[in-house]
Amino acid sequence: MHTVQEILGKMSIEEKISLLVGAGFSKLVHGAAGETRPVARLGVPAVVLADGPAGVRVHPLRLGDAQRYYVTSFPNEIVLASTWNVELVERVGRAIGEEARALGVDVVLAPGLNIHRHPLCGRIFEYFSEDPLLSGVMGAAYVRGVQSAGVGATLKHFAGHEQETNRLLYNVAASERALREIYLRPFEIAVREAKPWAVMGAYNKLNGKYCVQNEWLLTRVLREEWGFEGLVMTDWGAGDNPVEMIKAGVDLIMPGSDQVVAELLKAYERGAIPGEVVDARARRVLELVAKSPRFRGQEGSGDLKLEEHAKVAYEAAVEGAVLLKNEGALPLPEKPRVALFGRGSYWTVKGGLGSGDSYPRYVVSIADGLRERGALVDEEIERVYRGMVHRFYEYGESLQLYRAYREGALAKSDSWLIEMLMTHFVDMMMEYTRVMHLQEDPFTDAFLEEAAQRNDAAVITVSRISTEGFDRFPVKGDYYLRDDELSLIERVSRVFHEHRKKVVVLLNVPGPVDVASWRDKVDAVLAIWLPGQEAGRAVADILLGRVSPSGKLPLTWPRDLYEIPAARTFPGTPPRDPEEVIYSEDIYVGYRYYDTFAVEPAYEFGYGLSYTAFDYRDLEVKLSGGEVVVRLKVRNSGRYPGKEVVQVYLRALESKFSRPFQELKGFRKTKLLAPGEEESVEVRVPLERLATFSGGKWVVEKGSYEVRVGASSRDIRLRAVLEIPAEACYDTSWRRVEC
Ligand code: GLC
């Protein structure tokens, strides 16, 4: 096998430049988002790139092919982060990598590492958290998992891509400190800890320059400071100047077209792109190709292992569910008779739409899952809901019909834009139409009265969908509940409480929705988010007490949308097609804002209830070998087996800088602890993690810090004071420098 250098040495300039531009939507794997250009003469194959964070996104149907190419639909990233279980997220990554490889995909376009700056971000479900450490650590785990299967992972969207409104054009104005400490940090952690094959430049501008044409971002920070050695690609259709992209540090312009190849060739011929730059970029593409299964003649190898992966998807859905409220309602009694309300109970939203979507063989609805686990789901109520939706919208049928339509009408189109719009748009409209417009409160008082008599409890599912390309809106039916949803909750609660029956609300949502206006009416609230294909099984096992919920919020759940710091500047100005988004809250994002300015959220960062309880004791904190070592014991003091997420926050007690009240610096999820069982927990925090960014360098301040160990950012169980004896400063490559 020739080396990359040898192949490069044999290439003409035309061949080298063709490597820098994608070949459009994939022809090799139908439905995959893109592929590179081959150089057949030298044995360089095209490699295939496919989305997405929740599963490999390829079309399940192929024209003239009787086989079906379904994949596993995993829980979305916000659910993975809610598990706080690094090892589990790595297993999800590995499963996605295995399915990618079996389908002939060489690079997975995931994970998304942008920050939950605002709860209405349309792709919040595709990102992990408001906290950069949780995001980065989960992102690194996901990358390790995917790449352990021999295919590549891609960090996206680099960087400052925290909204969808006007996504191709808006400019983010942010301080270097906010970028370094918050928005770049997850990418830096994942680059250093997991060495991803690729990074994808975002659509937006950053401090005036398109990310994909921003040399400071792509070359200075990513390569020179962080030592990234993989490939940099653009998002699909990002930027406005291919020559600037290549000069700024892009290796691969996606999805690519022949016009772009011609434009780059002309630029080279007129000396606008030096030969050594073309060589450097072409080398990165060849290095990626050389790692790919396709280059090694292993494309489409292995099987999808859908049965085994379904179990991983189930586990992540269970551990990612967050119990927000429980006053004697959960778990439900054995073999309960359940009055199941809400369209999402029967058409449970498995994931978000757009490039983050995926096409499974099935989605287990909450009704299916409860029935499969032996609960008695009220048939009268189900009949009412099923009567409202035309069969056409049943998931499987509509998908088959729709895909067949699209295969016939569009399969031959080489216009990627139409394909992309059709793929995203119709998916979105279909899902949206099917689920979101059902009338939620068609029940008479008499009907509810009888339902309350013949059932043991009521469960109401509130569902929302979200998609790439659009942010969510602060209106009824999106962030706020619709009048019919509110009246359903109000009436069911009143009638069931009259019969001393409990009422549980399930939040099948991509991100936070308003809870303040109704949560006092009900007995329990469980956030299941968008939990993937195994949704119903995971939810049923939690409701029936087969497993205790152990999820914790990866974001702050607002009590009032307008209390959040980004409320004033999201989605930017002017309101219609924002050009300018000023990150005026700077580093005070999420709990960094709420805790510093004493604002009360609905539920705090890191919060989540369990069916059991945990005691914390014997905290020890010491400095050892450049690390803060935190040790303690956690005991299950309740009646159920359960897992606890031990969180370690640090608070600088004296600082010459303006700093957040506290910041997450480490965490550890225990194993499943039986009642009475105790686990010794150790969390090691590298000293660098205490640094704040000031004056172009990282500064670890001398002085006292409060180490706050707890079950959430506000449920602190143990405290200790740590003395840092001397100041330490680092450059942006983390080399020690003079302070
Ligand atoms: C989309 C998305 C990106 C995706 C790419 C390929 O526009 O922004 O996340 O990976 O195009 O589908």
PDB file of N, CA, C and O and ligand atoms in Angstrom, residues 25 31-34 49-53 57 108-110 112 114 123 126-127 154 156-157 161 164 167-168 200-203 233-238 254-255 354-356 416 420 424 468-469, ligand 1:
ATOM      1  N   PHE A  25     -24.168  14.737  -2.537  1.00  0.00           N
ATOM      2  CA  PHE A  25     -24.814  13.661  -1.755  1.00  0.00           C
ATOM      3  C   PHE A  25     -24.249  12.321  -2.223  1.00  0.00           C
ATOM      4  O   PHE A  25     -23.945  12.161  -3.396  1.00  0.00           O
ATOM      5  N   GLY A  31     -28.647   8.208   0.596  1.00  0.00           N
ATOM      6  CA  GLY A  31     -29.153   8.904   1.780  1.00  0.00           C
ATOM      7  C   GLY A  31     -28.037   9.425   2.653  1.00  0.00           C
ATOM      8  O   GLY A  31     -28.241  10.302   3.491  1.00  0.00           O
ATOM      9  N   ALA A  32     -26.792   8.947   2.452  1.00  0.00           N
ATOM     10  CA  ALA A  32     -25.662   9.485   3.223  1.00  0.00           C
ATOM     11  C   ALA A  32     -25.391  10.908   2.735  1.00  0.00           C
ATOM     12  O   ALA A  32     -25.551  11.210   1.558  1.00  0.00           O
ATOM     13  N   ALA A  33     -24.952  11.776   3.626  1.00  0.00           N
ATOM     14  CA  ALA A  33     -24.912  13.213   3.349  1.00  0.00           C
ATOM     15  C   ALA A  33     -23.868  13.601   2.324  1.00  0.00           C
ATOM     16  O   ALA A  33     -23.985  14.657   1.698  1.00  0.00           O
ATOM     17  N   GLY A  34     -22.821  12.801   2.144  1.00  0.00           N
ATOM     18  CA  GLY A  34     -21.816  13.238   1.175  1.00  0.00           C
ATOM     19  C   GLY A  34     -20.713  12.218   0.989  1.00  0.00           C
ATOM     20  O   GLY A  34     -20.669  11.204   1.667  1.00  0.00           O
ATOM     21  N   LEU A  49     -19.553  10.006   3.939  1.00  0.00           N
ATOM     22  CA  LEU A  49     -19.830  10.697   5.197  1.00  0.00           C
ATOM     23  C   LEU A  49     -21.339  10.701   5.447  1.00  0.00           C
ATOM     24  O   LEU A  49     -22.115  11.013   4.531  1.00  0.00           O
ATOM     25  N   ALA A  50     -21.749  10.316   6.651  1.00  0.00           N
ATOM     26  CA  ALA A  50     -23.198  10.300   6.947  1.00  0.00           C
ATOM     27  C   ALA A  50     -23.462  10.854   8.344  1.00  0.00           C
ATOM     28  O   ALA A  50     -22.627  10.684   9.243  1.00  0.00           O
ATOM     29  N   ASP A  51     -24.613  11.514   8.449  1.00  0.00           N
ATOM     30  CA  ASP A  51     -25.052  11.951   9.786  1.00  0.00           C
ATOM     31  C   ASP A  51     -25.417  10.717  10.598  1.00  0.00           C
ATOM     32  O   ASP A  51     -25.516   9.615  10.034  1.00  0.00           O
ATOM     33  N   GLY A  52     -25.736  10.775  11.858  1.00  0.00           N
ATOM     34  CA  GLY A  52     -25.904  11.954  12.678  1.00  0.00           C
ATOM     35  C   GLY A  52     -25.817  11.502  14.121  1.00  0.00           C
ATOM     36  O   GLY A  52     -25.650  10.319  14.421  1.00  0.00           O
ATOM     37  N   PRO A  53     -25.972  12.381  15.009  1.00  0.00           N
ATOM     38  CA  PRO A  53     -25.757  12.093  16.431  1.00  0.00           C
ATOM     39  C   PRO A  53     -26.624  10.981  17.033  1.00  0.00           C
ATOM     40  O   PRO A  53     -26.179  10.296  17.945  1.00  0.00           O
ATOM     41  N   ARG A  57     -27.686   8.119   9.441  1.00  0.00           N
ATOM     42  CA  ARG A  57     -28.817   8.588   8.650  1.00  0.00           C
ATOM     43  C   ARG A  57     -28.639   8.196   7.187  1.00  0.00           C
ATOM     44  O   ARG A  57     -27.918   8.849   6.448  1.00  0.00           O
ATOM     45  N   VAL A 108     -18.732   9.456  10.456  1.00  0.00           N
ATOM     46  CA  VAL A 108     -20.025   9.845  11.033  1.00  0.00           C
ATOM     47  C   VAL A 108     -19.964  11.341  11.360  1.00  0.00           C
ATOM     48  O   VAL A 108     -18.987  11.811  11.962  1.00  0.00           O
ATOM     49  N   LEU A 109     -20.965  12.087  10.928  1.00  0.00           N
ATOM     50  CA  LEU A 109     -20.984  13.543  11.151  1.00  0.00           C
ATOM     51  C   LEU A 109     -21.637  13.836  12.503  1.00  0.00           C
ATOM     52  O   LEU A 109     -22.742  14.349  12.600  1.00  0.00           O
ATOM     53  N   ALA A 110     -20.876  13.497  13.515  1.00  0.00           N
ATOM     54  CA  ALA A 110     -21.350  13.677  14.906  1.00  0.00           C
ATOM     55  C   ALA A 110     -20.136  13.436  15.806  1.00  0.00           C
ATOM     56  O   ALA A 110     -19.197  12.787  15.374  1.00  0.00           O
ATOM     57  N   GLY A 112     -22.500  16.608  17.928  1.00  0.00           N
ATOM     58  CA  GLY A 112     -22.679  18.061  18.030  1.00  0.00           C
ATOM     59  C   GLY A 112     -22.175  18.505  19.392  1.00  0.00           C
ATOM     60  O   GLY A 112     -22.511  17.883  20.393  1.00  0.00           O
ATOM     61  N   ASN A 114     -22.102  22.010  20.364  1.00  0.00           N
ATOM     62  CA  ASN A 114     -22.449  23.382  20.688  1.00  0.00           C
ATOM     63  C   ASN A 114     -23.153  23.422  22.055  1.00  0.00           C
ATOM     64  O   ASN A 114     -23.581  22.392  22.582  1.00  0.00           O
ATOM     65  N   ARG A 123     -31.799  23.040  17.623  1.00  0.00           N
ATOM     66  CA  ARG A 123     -31.046  21.772  17.615  1.00  0.00           C
ATOM     67  C   ARG A 123     -30.515  21.439  19.002  1.00  0.00           C
ATOM     68  O   ARG A 123     -29.575  20.664  19.147  1.00  0.00           O
ATOM     69  N   GLU A 126     -29.629  18.011  19.729  1.00  0.00           N
ATOM     70  CA  GLU A 126     -28.411  17.440  19.129  1.00  0.00           C
ATOM     71  C   GLU A 126     -27.147  17.858  19.855  1.00  0.00           C
ATOM     72  O   GLU A 126     -26.049  17.577  19.393  1.00  0.00           O
ATOM     73  N   TYR A 127     -27.307  18.619  20.950  1.00  0.00           N
ATOM     74  CA  TYR A 127     -26.138  19.062  21.720  1.00  0.00           C
ATOM     75  C   TYR A 127     -26.291  18.547  23.146  1.00  0.00           C
ATOM     76  O   TYR A 127     -27.390  18.217  23.582  1.00  0.00           O
ATOM     77  N   THR A 154     -16.875  13.249  13.809  1.00  0.00           N
ATOM     78  CA  THR A 154     -16.680  14.641  13.376  1.00  0.00           C
ATOM     79  C   THR A 154     -17.258  15.581  14.424  1.00  0.00           C
ATOM     80  O   THR A 154     -18.464  15.534  14.684  1.00  0.00           O
ATOM     81  N   LYS A 156     -18.850  18.893  15.622  1.00  0.00           N
ATOM     82  CA  LYS A 156     -19.567  19.954  14.913  1.00  0.00           C
ATOM     83  C   LYS A 156     -20.420  20.731  15.891  1.00  0.00           C
ATOM     84  O   LYS A 156     -20.678  20.252  16.999  1.00  0.00           O
ATOM     85  N   HIS A 157     -20.781  21.977  15.587  1.00  0.00           N
ATOM     86  CA  HIS A 157     -20.426  22.803  14.445  1.00  0.00           C
ATOM     87  C   HIS A 157     -19.485  23.867  14.985  1.00  0.00           C
ATOM     88  O   HIS A 157     -19.884  24.652  15.858  1.00  0.00           O
ATOM     89  N   HIS A 161     -22.157  28.023  17.278  1.00  0.00           N
ATOM     90  CA  HIS A 161     -23.376  27.770  16.489  1.00  0.00           C
ATOM     91  C   HIS A 161     -24.497  27.362  17.425  1.00  0.00           C
ATOM     92  O   HIS A 161     -24.804  26.171  17.574  1.00  0.00           O
ATOM     93  N   GLU A 164     -30.570  28.352  15.218  1.00  0.00           N
ATOM     94  CA  GLU A 164     -30.848  27.976  13.835  1.00  0.00           C
ATOM     95  C   GLU A 164     -31.338  29.161  13.003  1.00  0.00           C
ATOM     96  O   GLU A 164     -31.226  29.141  11.785  1.00  0.00           O
ATOM     97  N   ARG A 167     -29.301  30.792  10.111  1.00  0.00           N
ATOM     98  CA  ARG A 167     -28.084  30.065  10.495  1.00  0.00           C
ATOM     99  C   ARG A 167     -26.938  30.196   9.501  1.00  0.00           C
ATOM    100  O   ARG A 167     -25.778  30.072   9.856  1.00  0.00           O
ATOM    101  N   LEU A 168     -27.247  30.434   8.236  1.00  0.00           N
ATOM    102  CA  LEU A 168     -26.159  30.501   7.244  1.00  0.00           C
ATOM    103  C   LEU A 168     -25.411  31.830   7.309  1.00  0.00           C
ATOM    104  O   LEU A 168     -24.331  31.966   6.764  1.00  0.00           O
ATOM    105  N   MET A 200     -16.028  19.862  11.814  1.00  0.00           N
ATOM    106  CA  MET A 200     -16.838  20.542  10.802  1.00  0.00           C
ATOM    107  C   MET A 200     -17.010  22.003  11.171  1.00  0.00           C
ATOM    108  O   MET A 200     -17.497  22.329  12.251  1.00  0.00           O
ATOM    109  N   GLY A 201     -16.582  22.905  10.272  1.00  0.00           N
ATOM    110  CA  GLY A 201     -16.743  24.339  10.501  1.00  0.00           C
ATOM    111  C   GLY A 201     -18.209  24.710  10.390  1.00  0.00           C
ATOM    112  O   GLY A 201     -18.923  24.191   9.533  1.00  0.00           O
ATOM    113  N   ALA A 202     -18.652  25.625  11.240  1.00  0.00           N
ATOM    114  CA  ALA A 202     -20.074  25.978  11.319  1.00  0.00           C
ATOM    115  C   ALA A 202     -20.472  26.976  10.251  1.00  0.00           C
ATOM    116  O   ALA A 202     -19.626  27.644   9.645  1.00  0.00           O
ATOM    117  N   TYR A 203     -21.796  27.122  10.054  1.00  0.00           N
ATOM    118  CA  TYR A 203     -22.328  28.060   9.058  1.00  0.00           C
ATOM    119  C   TYR A 203     -22.062  29.514   9.435  1.00  0.00           C
ATOM    120  O   TYR A 203     -21.798  30.343   8.572  1.00  0.00           O
ATOM    121  N   MET A 233     -13.628  20.031   7.648  1.00  0.00           N
ATOM    122  CA  MET A 233     -14.572  20.155   6.529  1.00  0.00           C
ATOM    123  C   MET A 233     -15.503  21.327   6.810  1.00  0.00           C
ATOM    124  O   MET A 233     -15.568  21.823   7.953  1.00  0.00           O
ATOM    125  N   THR A 234     -16.224  21.747   5.792  1.00  0.00           N
ATOM    126  CA  THR A 234     -17.231  22.795   6.006  1.00  0.00           C
ATOM    127  C   THR A 234     -18.567  22.129   6.292  1.00  0.00           C
ATOM    128  O   THR A 234     -18.769  20.964   5.947  1.00  0.00           O
ATOM    129  N   ASP A 235     -19.478  22.892   6.894  1.00  0.00           N
ATOM    130  CA  ASP A 235     -20.844  22.416   6.902  1.00  0.00           C
ATOM    131  C   ASP A 235     -21.351  22.533   5.464  1.00  0.00           C
ATOM    132  O   ASP A 235     -20.735  23.189   4.625  1.00  0.00           O
ATOM    133  N   TRP A 236     -22.466  21.938   5.182  1.00  0.00           N
ATOM    134  CA  TRP A 236     -22.961  21.791   3.801  1.00  0.00           C
ATOM    135  C   TRP A 236     -23.436  23.137   3.234  1.00  0.00           C
ATOM    136  O   TRP A 236     -24.456  23.655   3.655  1.00  0.00           O
ATOM    137  N   GLY A 237     -22.630  23.695   2.376  1.00  0.00           N
ATOM    138  CA  GLY A 237     -22.994  24.970   1.761  1.00  0.00           C
ATOM    139  C   GLY A 237     -22.618  26.165   2.606  1.00  0.00           C
ATOM    140  O   GLY A 237     -23.080  27.279   2.383  1.00  0.00           O
ATOM    141  N   ALA A 238     -21.727  25.978   3.573  1.00  0.00           N
ATOM    142  CA  ALA A 238     -21.337  27.099   4.444  1.00  0.00           C
ATOM    143  C   ALA A 238     -20.418  28.070   3.708  1.00  0.00           C
ATOM    144  O   ALA A 238     -19.737  27.683   2.746  1.00  0.00           O
ATOM    145  N   MET A 254     -17.706  20.876   1.581  1.00  0.00           N
ATOM    146  CA  MET A 254     -18.870  20.005   1.408  1.00  0.00           C
ATOM    147  C   MET A 254     -20.114  20.842   1.142  1.00  0.00           C
ATOM    148  O   MET A 254     -20.220  21.978   1.595  1.00  0.00           O
ATOM    149  N   PRO A 255     -21.130  20.303   0.427  1.00  0.00           N
ATOM    150  CA  PRO A 255     -21.094  18.985  -0.216  1.00  0.00           C
ATOM    151  C   PRO A 255     -20.233  18.972  -1.474  1.00  0.00           C
ATOM    152  O   PRO A 255     -19.914  17.928  -1.998  1.00  0.00           O
ATOM    153  N   GLY A 354     -34.456  16.623  10.684  1.00  0.00           N
ATOM    154  CA  GLY A 354     -33.358  17.231   9.936  1.00  0.00           C
ATOM    155  C   GLY A 354     -32.224  16.237   9.851  1.00  0.00           C
ATOM    156  O   GLY A 354     -32.433  15.022   9.923  1.00  0.00           O
ATOM    157  N   SER A 355     -30.988  16.748   9.751  1.00  0.00           N
ATOM    158  CA  SER A 355     -29.867  15.822   9.558  1.00  0.00           C
ATOM    159  C   SER A 355     -29.655  14.959  10.798  1.00  0.00           C
ATOM    160  O   SER A 355     -28.969  13.949  10.743  1.00  0.00           O
ATOM    161  N   GLY A 356     -30.243  15.349  11.940  1.00  0.00           N
ATOM    162  CA  GLY A 356     -30.081  14.551  13.156  1.00  0.00           C
ATOM    163  C   GLY A 356     -31.102  13.443  13.280  1.00  0.00           C
ATOM    164  O   GLY A 356     -31.174  12.764  14.305  1.00  0.00           O
ATOM    165  N   TRP A 416     -28.484  18.467  -4.876  1.00  0.00           N
ATOM    166  CA  TRP A 416     -28.473  18.121  -3.452  1.00  0.00           C
ATOM    167  C   TRP A 416     -29.404  19.018  -2.662  1.00  0.00           C
ATOM    168  O   TRP A 416     -29.993  18.599  -1.687  1.00  0.00           O
ATOM    169  N   MET A 420     -32.039  17.719  -0.133  1.00  0.00           N
ATOM    170  CA  MET A 420     -31.923  18.044   1.302  1.00  0.00           C
ATOM    171  C   MET A 420     -33.222  18.660   1.793  1.00  0.00           C
ATOM    172  O   MET A 420     -33.762  18.275   2.816  1.00  0.00           O
ATOM    173  N   HIS A 424     -35.463  16.934   4.595  1.00  0.00           N
ATOM    174  CA  HIS A 424     -35.735  17.575   5.883  1.00  0.00           C
ATOM    175  C   HIS A 424     -37.181  18.034   5.945  1.00  0.00           C
ATOM    176  O   HIS A 424     -37.897  17.782   6.885  1.00  0.00           O
ATOM    177  N   GLU A 468     -33.631  20.782  12.737  1.00  0.00           N
ATOM    178  CA  GLU A 468     -32.581  21.625  12.171  1.00  0.00           C
ATOM    179  C   GLU A 468     -33.235  22.672  11.270  1.00  0.00           C
ATOM    180  O   GLU A 468     -34.253  22.409  10.642  1.00  0.00           O
ATOM    181  N   GLY A 469     -32.634  23.847  11.272  1.00  0.00           N
ATOM    182  CA  GLY A 469     -33.102  24.885  10.341  1.00  0.00           C
ATOM    183  C   GLY A 469     -34.076  25.852  10.965  1.00  0.00           C
ATOM    184  O   GLY A 469     -34.299  26.940  10.437  1.00  0.00           O
TER     185      GLY A 469
HETATM  186  C1  GLC B   1     -26.494  20.141   7.772  1.00  0.00           C
HETATM  187  C2  GLC B   1     -26.096  20.293   9.216  1.00  0.00           C
HETATM  188  C3  GLC B   1     -24.950  19.401   9.628  1.00  0.00           C
HETATM  189  C4  GLC B   1     -25.025  18.111   8.823  1.00  0.00           C
HETATM  190  C5  GLC B   1     -24.762  18.453   7.374  1.00  0.00           C
HETATM  191  C6  GLC B   1     -24.896  17.213   6.478  1.00  0.00           C
HETATM  192  O1  GLC B   1     -26.853  21.365   7.221  1.00  0.00           O
HETATM  193  O2  GLC B   1     -25.858  21.596   9.709  1.00  0.00           O
HETATM  194  O3  GLC B   1     -25.085  19.145  11.039  1.00  0.00           O
HETATM  195  O4  GLC B   1     -24.030  17.199   9.309  1.00  0.00           O
HETATM  196  O5  GLC B   1     -25.611  19.480   6.896  1.00  0.00           O
HETATM  197  O6  GLC B   1     -26.212  16.767   6.500  1.00  0.00           O
END
